[in-house]
GROMACS .gro file of C-alpha atoms in nm:
model
  379
    1MET     CA    1   3.455  21.397  17.967
    2SER     CA    2   3.374  21.272  17.627
    3GLU     CA    3   3.321  20.911  17.540
    4SER     CA    4   3.498  20.761  17.243
    5ALA     CA    5   3.273  20.616  16.977
    6PRO     CA    6   3.281  20.235  16.954
    7THR     CA    7   3.477  20.100  16.664
    8ASN     CA    8   3.358  19.800  16.460
    9ARG     CA    9   3.667  19.596  16.397
   10PRO     CA   10   3.630  19.319  16.141
   11GLU     CA   11   3.669  18.967  16.277
   12LEU     CA   12   3.991  18.792  16.193
   13PRO     CA   13   3.942  18.537  15.921
   14ALA     CA   14   3.931  18.180  16.042
   15SER     CA   15   4.249  17.980  15.997
   16ARG     CA   16   4.278  17.738  15.710
   17LEU     CA   17   4.282  17.445  15.954
   18HIS     CA   18   3.961  17.570  16.117
   19ARG     CA   19   3.792  17.603  15.776
   20LEU     CA   20   3.899  17.252  15.680
   21LYS     CA   21   3.769  17.118  16.009
   22HIS     CA   22   3.436  17.294  15.958
   23TYR     CA   23   3.409  17.164  15.602
   24TYR     CA   24   3.482  16.810  15.720
   25GLU     CA   25   3.219  16.831  15.994
   26SER     CA   26   2.965  16.959  15.740
   27HIS     CA   27   3.035  16.671  15.500
   28GLU     CA   28   3.142  16.402  15.746
   29GLN     CA   29   2.925  16.125  15.600
   30ALA     CA   30   3.056  16.179  15.247
   31PHE     CA   31   3.414  16.179  15.374
   32ASP     CA   32   3.354  15.856  15.567
   33ILE     CA   33   3.215  15.682  15.257
   34ALA     CA   34   3.501  15.807  15.041
   35ALA     CA   35   3.758  15.697  15.300
   36PHE     CA   36   3.595  15.354  15.324
   37ILE     CA   37   3.599  15.302  14.946
   38SER     CA   38   3.951  15.443  14.908
   39GLY     CA   39   4.083  15.216  15.183
   40PHE     CA   40   3.927  14.911  15.020
   41VAL     CA   41   4.072  15.000  14.677
   42PHE     CA   42   4.411  15.068  14.837
   43ASP     CA   43   4.408  14.725  15.003
   44ILE     CA   44   4.327  14.561  14.667
   45ALA     CA   45   4.624  14.734  14.505
   46MET     CA   46   4.865  14.660  14.789
   47LEU     CA   47   4.749  14.306  14.872
   48ASP     CA   48   5.045  14.070  14.883
   49ARG     CA   49   5.062  13.690  14.871
   50ILE     CA   50   4.873  13.524  15.153
   51ASP     CA   51   5.193  13.348  15.259
   52ALA     CA   52   5.410  13.662  15.251
   53TRP     CA   53   5.579  13.710  15.588
   54ALA     CA   54   5.508  14.084  15.584
   55THR     CA   55   5.135  14.015  15.543
   56ILE     CA   56   5.131  13.747  15.814
   57VAL     CA   57   5.323  13.965  16.062
   58GLN     CA   58   5.100  14.265  15.987
   59GLN     CA   59   4.787  14.064  16.066
   60ALA     CA   60   4.940  13.918  16.383
   61VAL     CA   61   5.047  14.262  16.509
   62TYR     CA   62   4.702  14.407  16.439
   63LEU     CA   63   4.532  14.122  16.624
   64VAL     CA   64   4.763  14.160  16.925
   65LEU     CA   65   4.700  14.537  16.938
   66ILE     CA   66   4.324  14.484  16.918
   67ALA     CA   67   4.334  14.219  17.192
   68VAL     CA   68   4.539  14.442  17.425
   69ILE     CA   69   4.313  14.745  17.373
   70LEU     CA   70   3.992  14.542  17.411
   71LEU     CA   71   4.120  14.391  17.735
   72GLN     CA   72   4.207  14.737  17.863
   73MET     CA   73   3.861  14.861  17.760
   74PHE     CA   74   3.705  14.568  17.944
   75PHE     CA   75   3.888  14.658  18.266
   76ALA     CA   76   3.868  15.039  18.236
   77GLU     CA   77   3.560  15.220  18.110
   78HIS     CA   78   3.593  15.560  17.946
   79PRO     CA   79   3.694  15.816  18.212
   80GLY     CA   80   3.499  16.133  18.279
   81GLU     CA   81   3.589  16.475  18.139
   82ALA     CA   82   3.752  16.597  18.461
   83GLU     CA   83   3.965  16.284  18.486
   84MET     CA   84   4.058  16.312  18.118
   85ALA     CA   85   4.167  16.673  18.161
   86ALA     CA   86   4.405  16.574  18.440
   87MET     CA   87   4.576  16.303  18.231
   88PRO     CA   88   4.907  16.344  18.048
   89ARG     CA   89   4.860  16.430  17.682
   90LEU     CA   90   4.953  16.088  17.540
   91LYS     CA   91   4.727  15.903  17.783
   92ARG     CA   92   4.445  16.144  17.709
   93TRP     CA   93   4.490  16.090  17.334
   94TYR     CA   94   4.482  15.715  17.389
   95TYR     CA   95   4.144  15.733  17.563
   96GLN     CA   96   4.009  15.975  17.302
   97TYR     CA   97   4.110  15.771  17.001
   98ARG     CA   98   4.129  15.408  17.114
   99VAL     CA   99   3.784  15.320  16.978
  100PRO     CA  100   3.845  15.468  16.629
  101PHE     CA  101   4.189  15.303  16.629
  102VAL     CA  102   4.042  14.961  16.709
  103HIS     CA  103   3.784  15.000  16.433
  104PHE     CA  104   4.055  15.109  16.191
  105LEU     CA  105   4.250  14.790  16.267
  106LEU     CA  106   3.936  14.576  16.244
  107GLY     CA  107   3.840  14.739  15.915
  108THR     CA  108   4.183  14.676  15.766
  109LEU     CA  109   4.172  14.309  15.868
  110LEU     CA  110   3.818  14.264  15.738
  111ASN     CA  111   3.932  14.416  15.408
  112LEU     CA  112   4.214  14.163  15.386
  113TYR     CA  113   3.998  13.862  15.467
  114THR     CA  114   3.721  13.973  15.231
  115LEU     CA  115   3.978  13.986  14.951
  116PHE     CA  116   4.147  13.659  15.051
  117PHE     CA  117   3.820  13.468  15.060
  118PHE     CA  118   3.697  13.636  14.742
  119LYS     CA  119   4.008  13.522  14.554
  120SER     CA  120   3.985  13.165  14.688
  121ALA     CA  121   3.656  13.063  14.524
  122SER     CA  122   3.427  13.156  14.240
  123LEU     CA  123   3.167  13.420  14.316
  124PHE     CA  124   2.890  13.160  14.279
  125VAL     CA  125   3.024  12.965  14.576
  126SER     CA  126   3.149  13.239  14.806
  127LEU     CA  127   2.867  13.490  14.754
  128GLY     CA  128   2.685  13.413  15.082
  129PHE     CA  129   3.001  13.423  15.290
  130MET     CA  130   3.118  13.736  15.107
  131VAL     CA  131   2.788  13.913  15.178
  132VAL     CA  132   2.828  13.841  15.551
  133LEU     CA  133   3.184  13.974  15.552
  134ALA     CA  134   3.083  14.282  15.351
  135LEU     CA  135   2.794  14.359  15.588
  136LEU     CA  136   3.025  14.330  15.889
  137LEU     CA  137   3.279  14.547  15.712
  138VAL     CA  138   3.015  14.816  15.662
  139ALA     CA  139   2.887  14.768  16.018
  140ASN     CA  140   3.239  14.832  16.144
  141GLU     CA  141   3.213  15.181  15.992
  142SER     CA  142   2.874  15.254  16.153
  143LYS     CA  143   2.884  15.522  16.419
  144ARG     CA  144   2.597  15.358  16.604
  145LEU     CA  145   2.779  15.025  16.630
  146LYS     CA  146   3.111  15.194  16.707
  147SER     CA  147   2.945  15.346  17.013
  148ARG     CA  148   2.835  15.005  17.144
  149GLY     CA  149   3.024  14.833  17.423
  150VAL     CA  150   3.303  14.584  17.387
  151THR     CA  151   3.069  14.293  17.300
  152PHE     CA  152   3.036  14.394  16.934
  153LYS     CA  153   3.407  14.469  16.916
  154PHE     CA  154   3.491  14.126  17.058
  155ALA     CA  155   3.259  13.971  16.796
  156LEU     CA  156   3.446  14.144  16.513
  157PHE     CA  157   3.778  14.055  16.674
  158SER     CA  158   3.666  13.691  16.692
  159LEU     CA  159   3.573  13.695  16.323
  160CYS     CA  160   3.914  13.836  16.232
  161LEU     CA  161   4.094  13.587  16.456
  162LEU     CA  162   3.908  13.289  16.308
  163SER     CA  163   3.967  13.417  15.953
  164PHE     CA  164   4.338  13.466  16.026
  165CYS     CA  165   4.378  13.112  16.155
  166ALA     CA  166   4.169  12.961  15.874
  167ALA     CA  167   4.394  13.132  15.618
  168ILE     CA  168   4.736  13.098  15.784
  169VAL     CA  169   4.736  12.755  15.951
  170PRO     CA  170   4.714  12.574  15.611
  171VAL     CA  171   5.017  12.777  15.498
  172PHE     CA  172   5.227  12.627  15.779
  173VAL     CA  173   5.072  12.280  15.762
  174ARG     CA  174   5.113  12.289  15.379
  175SER     CA  175   4.782  12.119  15.318
  176ILE     CA  176   4.407  12.170  15.345
  177GLY     CA  177   4.112  11.958  15.451
  178LEU     CA  178   3.881  11.896  15.744
  179PHE     CA  179   4.159  11.814  15.991
  180VAL     CA  180   4.354  12.131  15.901
  181PHE     CA  181   4.040  12.345  15.929
  182LEU     CA  182   3.955  12.204  16.272
  183LEU     CA  183   4.316  12.260  16.377
  184SER     CA  184   4.291  12.624  16.268
  185MET     CA  185   3.974  12.669  16.475
  186LEU     CA  186   4.151  12.516  16.776
  187VAL     CA  187   4.445  12.754  16.731
  188ALA     CA  188   4.200  13.048  16.726
  189CYS     CA  189   4.061  12.936  17.062
  190LEU     CA  190   4.397  12.975  17.235
  191PRO     CA  191   4.418  13.359  17.238
  192ILE     CA  192   4.059  13.381  17.363
  193ALA     CA  193   4.139  13.132  17.641
  194VAL     CA  194   4.444  13.341  17.740
  195MET     CA  195   4.236  13.660  17.749
  196TYR     CA  196   3.962  13.496  17.956
  197ARG     CA  197   4.221  13.351  18.195
  198ARG     CA  198   4.377  13.695  18.240
  199ILE     CA  199   4.037  13.842  18.329
  200LEU     CA  200   3.976  13.567  18.586
  201ILE     CA  201   4.316  13.635  18.748
  202HIS     CA  202   4.280  14.013  18.771
  203ALA     CA  203   3.902  14.043  18.818
  204PRO     CA  204   3.747  13.712  18.926
  205ASP     CA  205   3.429  13.895  19.027
  206ARG     CA  206   3.369  13.986  18.661
  207ALA     CA  207   3.372  13.628  18.529
  208GLN     CA  208   3.005  13.643  18.430
  209GLN     CA  209   3.059  13.967  18.240
  210ALA     CA  210   3.362  13.814  18.066
  211ARG     CA  211   3.156  13.515  17.955
  212GLN     CA  212   2.889  13.743  17.810
  213GLN     CA  213   3.120  13.993  17.642
  214VAL     CA  214   3.414  13.771  17.537
  215LEU     CA  215   3.324  13.402  17.527
  216VAL     CA  216   2.970  13.429  17.389
  217PRO     CA  217   3.066  13.648  17.085
  218PHE     CA  218   3.358  13.416  17.009
  219GLY     CA  219   3.140  13.107  17.049
  220VAL     CA  220   2.878  13.247  16.809
  221MET     CA  221   3.142  13.322  16.547
  222LEU     CA  222   3.305  12.981  16.594
  223VAL     CA  223   2.975  12.793  16.550
  224ALA     CA  224   2.899  13.006  16.243
  225PHE     CA  225   3.240  12.920  16.092
  226LEU     CA  226   3.192  12.550  16.155
  227ALA     CA  227   2.841  12.556  16.007
  228LEU     CA  228   2.956  12.745  15.696
  229TYR     CA  229   3.241  12.498  15.650
  230LEU     CA  230   3.007  12.199  15.673
  231VAL     CA  231   2.780  12.344  15.403
  232ARG     CA  232   3.091  12.426  15.193
  233LEU     CA  233   3.051  12.804  15.199
  234ILE     CA  234   3.396  12.870  15.347
  235PRO     CA  235   3.627  12.917  15.047
  236PRO     CA  236   3.934  12.687  15.037
  237VAL     CA  237   4.197  12.941  15.142
  238PRO     CA  238   4.489  12.967  15.079
  239LEU     CA  239   4.427  12.820  14.731
  240SER     CA  240   4.304  13.044  14.450
  241ILE     CA  241   4.277  13.038  14.071
  242PRO     CA  242   4.394  13.364  13.912
  243PHE     CA  243   4.345  13.230  13.559
  244ILE     CA  244   4.146  12.958  13.380
  245GLY     CA  245   4.058  12.929  13.011
  246VAL     CA  246   3.947  12.698  12.726
  247TYR     CA  247   4.177  12.627  12.430
  248HIS     CA  248   4.217  12.418  12.117
  249ASN     CA  249   4.566  12.310  12.218
  250VAL     CA  250   4.808  12.342  12.508
  251GLU     CA  251   5.177  12.270  12.454
  252ARG     CA  252   5.454  12.290  12.710
  253SER     CA  253   5.789  12.417  12.582
  254GLN     CA  254   6.059  12.426  12.851
  255ASP     CA  255   5.916  12.667  13.111
  256GLU     CA  256   5.637  12.802  12.891
  257TYR     CA  257   5.286  12.693  12.801
  258ARG     CA  258   5.164  12.782  12.452
  259LEU     CA  259   4.787  12.819  12.436
  260SER     CA  260   4.620  12.803  12.092
  261HIS     CA  261   4.282  12.966  12.037
  262GLU     CA  262   4.069  13.140  11.775
  263ARG     CA  263   3.888  13.384  12.003
  264PRO     CA  264   3.777  13.703  11.826
  265TYR     CA  265   3.986  14.000  11.939
  266TRP     CA  266   3.683  14.189  12.072
  267LYS     CA  267   3.577  13.917  12.319
  268ILE     CA  268   3.821  14.046  12.578
  269TRP     CA  269   3.612  13.901  12.863
  270HIS     CA  270   3.671  13.543  12.737
  271HIS     CA  271   3.973  13.333  12.827
  272GLY     CA  272   4.044  13.139  12.511
  273ASP     CA  273   3.771  12.963  12.315
  274GLN     CA  274   3.474  12.975  12.550
  275ASP     CA  275   3.273  12.961  12.227
  276PHE     CA  276   3.444  12.643  12.108
  277LEU     CA  277   3.401  12.558  11.738
  278ALA     CA  278   3.485  12.187  11.721
  279GLN     CA  279   3.603  12.044  11.392
  280PRO     CA  280   3.641  11.664  11.353
  281GLY     CA  281   3.928  11.534  11.566
  282ASP     CA  282   3.949  11.843  11.793
  283LYS     CA  283   4.024  11.809  12.163
  284VAL     CA  284   3.904  12.050  12.432
  285PHE     CA  285   4.180  12.178  12.659
  286VAL     CA  286   4.128  12.370  12.983
  287TYR     CA  287   4.438  12.545  13.117
  288PHE     CA  288   4.457  12.696  13.466
  289ARG     CA  289   4.693  12.851  13.716
  290ILE     CA  290   4.643  12.775  14.086
  291PHE     CA  291   4.813  12.986  14.348
  292SER     CA  292   4.928  12.791  14.651
  293PRO     CA  293   5.186  12.881  14.917
  294ALA     CA  294   5.549  12.779  14.899
  295ARG     CA  295   5.618  12.408  14.969
  296PHE     CA  296   5.242  12.347  14.961
  297SER     CA  297   5.152  12.004  14.821
  298ASP     CA  298   4.801  11.872  14.773
  299GLN     CA  299   4.559  11.739  14.515
  300VAL     CA  300   4.272  11.903  14.328
  301LEU     CA  301   4.002  11.763  14.101
  302MET     CA  302   3.905  11.877  13.752
  303ARG     CA  303   3.533  11.804  13.710
  304TRP     CA  304   3.379  11.823  13.361
  305TYR     CA  305   3.003  11.889  13.347
  306TRP     CA  306   2.766  11.887  13.049
  307LYS     CA  307   2.427  12.055  13.070
  308ASP     CA  308   2.150  11.814  12.980
  309PRO     CA  309   1.858  12.022  12.843
  310ALA     CA  310   1.617  11.801  13.040
  311ALA     CA  311   1.808  11.714  13.358
  312GLY     CA  312   2.055  12.000  13.408
  313TRP     CA  313   2.426  11.966  13.483
  314LYS     CA  314   2.562  11.611  13.467
  315LEU     CA  315   2.913  11.508  13.574
  316HIS     CA  316   3.114  11.347  13.290
  317ASP     CA  317   3.466  11.316  13.431
  318SER     CA  318   3.660  11.382  13.751
  319ILE     CA  319   4.037  11.395  13.703
  320PRO     CA  320   4.279  11.432  14.000
  321ILE     CA  321   4.583  11.660  13.962
  322ARG     CA  322   4.868  11.695  14.211
  323ILE     CA  323   4.968  12.058  14.269
  324VAL     CA  324   5.288  12.195  14.419
  325GLY     CA  325   5.304  12.552  14.548
  326GLY     CA  326   5.563  12.824  14.555
  327ARG     CA  327   5.565  12.962  14.200
  328GLU     CA  328   5.486  13.335  14.201
  329GLU     CA  329   5.237  13.314  13.911
  330GLY     CA  330   5.084  12.990  14.042
  331PHE     CA  331   5.106  12.621  13.962
  332ARG     CA  332   5.022  12.562  13.595
  333GLY     CA  333   4.823  12.265  13.472
  334TYR     CA  334   4.564  12.161  13.219
  335GLY     CA  335   4.311  11.894  13.138
  336MET     CA  336   4.203  11.755  12.804
  337LYS     CA  337   3.875  11.604  12.684
  338THR     CA  338   3.829  11.403  12.365
  339ASN     CA  339   3.487  11.253  12.434
  340TYR     CA  340   3.243  11.544  12.426
  341GLN     CA  341   2.920  11.652  12.261
  342PRO     CA  342   2.774  11.987  12.154
  343GLY     CA  343   2.611  12.203  12.417
  344ASP     CA  344   2.689  12.395  12.733
  345TRP     CA  345   2.982  12.279  12.945
  346LYS     CA  346   3.156  12.388  13.259
  347LEU     CA  347   3.474  12.279  13.429
  348GLU     CA  348   3.513  12.317  13.804
  349VAL     CA  349   3.843  12.290  13.989
  350GLU     CA  350   3.774  12.160  14.340
  351THR     CA  351   3.957  12.036  14.644
  352THR     CA  352   3.932  11.665  14.726
  353ASP     CA  353   3.655  11.743  14.976
  354GLU     CA  354   3.457  11.913  14.695
  355ARG     CA  355   3.523  12.279  14.780
  356GLU     CA  356   3.525  12.478  14.460
  357ILE     CA  357   3.830  12.692  14.383
  358GLY     CA  358   3.726  12.816  14.040
  359ARG     CA  359   3.521  12.739  13.730
  360VAL     CA  360   3.488  12.824  13.363
  361TYR     CA  361   3.183  12.797  13.138
  362PHE     CA  362   3.203  12.726  12.766
  363ASN     CA  363   2.987  12.619  12.474
  364VAL     CA  364   3.081  12.354  12.218
  365SER     CA  365   2.942  12.374  11.863
  366ASN     CA  366   3.018  12.141  11.573
  367ALA     CA  367   3.186  12.296  11.270
  368ALA     CA  368   3.278  12.157  10.930
  369ALA     CA  369   3.643  12.088  10.857
  370ALA     CA  370   3.805  12.402  10.717
  371PRO     CA  371   4.141  12.582  10.729
  372ARG     CA  372   4.187  12.809  11.032
  373GLN     CA  373   4.451  13.027  11.187
  374PHE     CA  374   4.511  13.002  11.562
  375GLU     CA  375   4.638  13.276  11.786
  376VAL     CA  376   4.892  13.164  12.047
  377ASP     CA  377   4.917  13.302  12.399
  378VAL     CA  378   5.222  13.224  12.613
  379GLN     CA  379   5.186  13.160  12.986
   0.00000   0.00000   0.00000
């Protein structure tokens, strides 16, 4: 009886899906970084008005989903492999992907609030707060922190909840200030109180764990918010200044503002005459647009500062301006100064409790009287 010689059959080539999966696993860190950056850029492009109902509902739905999943994670730890294998497919998928899903929702919300707060103050003012948000945004993408228990997730959820209330409550109250901010913090406490109450009803023996994993993270974030507000590092959301510039003249014609300047064409980073050449009789105009939600009514201050070479910035004038919200491009206004001197100047637009919304720097130099041709921008 003869034996047949063994045949060497070539292995079947791996499927395209398998190759893609292998490539992703080999370059997972690069893909994660690219996805993080792409998601942030996408949110910048798609960011709507802070008072848009679609944006408000999206945030509320995300927060509710996160709260429900975190509560379920608090009550039910991750099941073992044997228990997972016996589950229906949808339930098994839920347990497999609930943590990445929560971090996806948290990351999206942190993106939104980073952008909202960035737009609501100059970088000089909001830098510290922005750095904290950015670090937490990056931490949310960390595999090591993703693998931690629910405490870290409740801390991020608390940050998002407080940011949501700080941004949205003024939209409904139609004003800003200390009272409105404290009201927003109180509103943020309500969902946490409901979650803690639910834990006490269904698992009273785990009250101590609930305090450590739910109340303590929220309390830390709440105290941090209050402290940052007191030192004026919380930007004045929902107000923001999308445009501010220096001009030789501002004229209103029906529904248009005509802005006269002599800025060289190549200084594209300047808004108007930030290098202001003042001939005798000239006035300095600063024009700005402030975004504020519909039916929003409040007051802002235009503060003119001159830089004393010996003593630094000195306040010259503080002019109140009443703003009314709702216009898509923002409320338009301007200030004018006739009593000025050569040197470095800045104008800051602030809330009445001295929270900066935006600023512009400019330099004034004396020039001899001579003919000139102004360019005119229309806003």
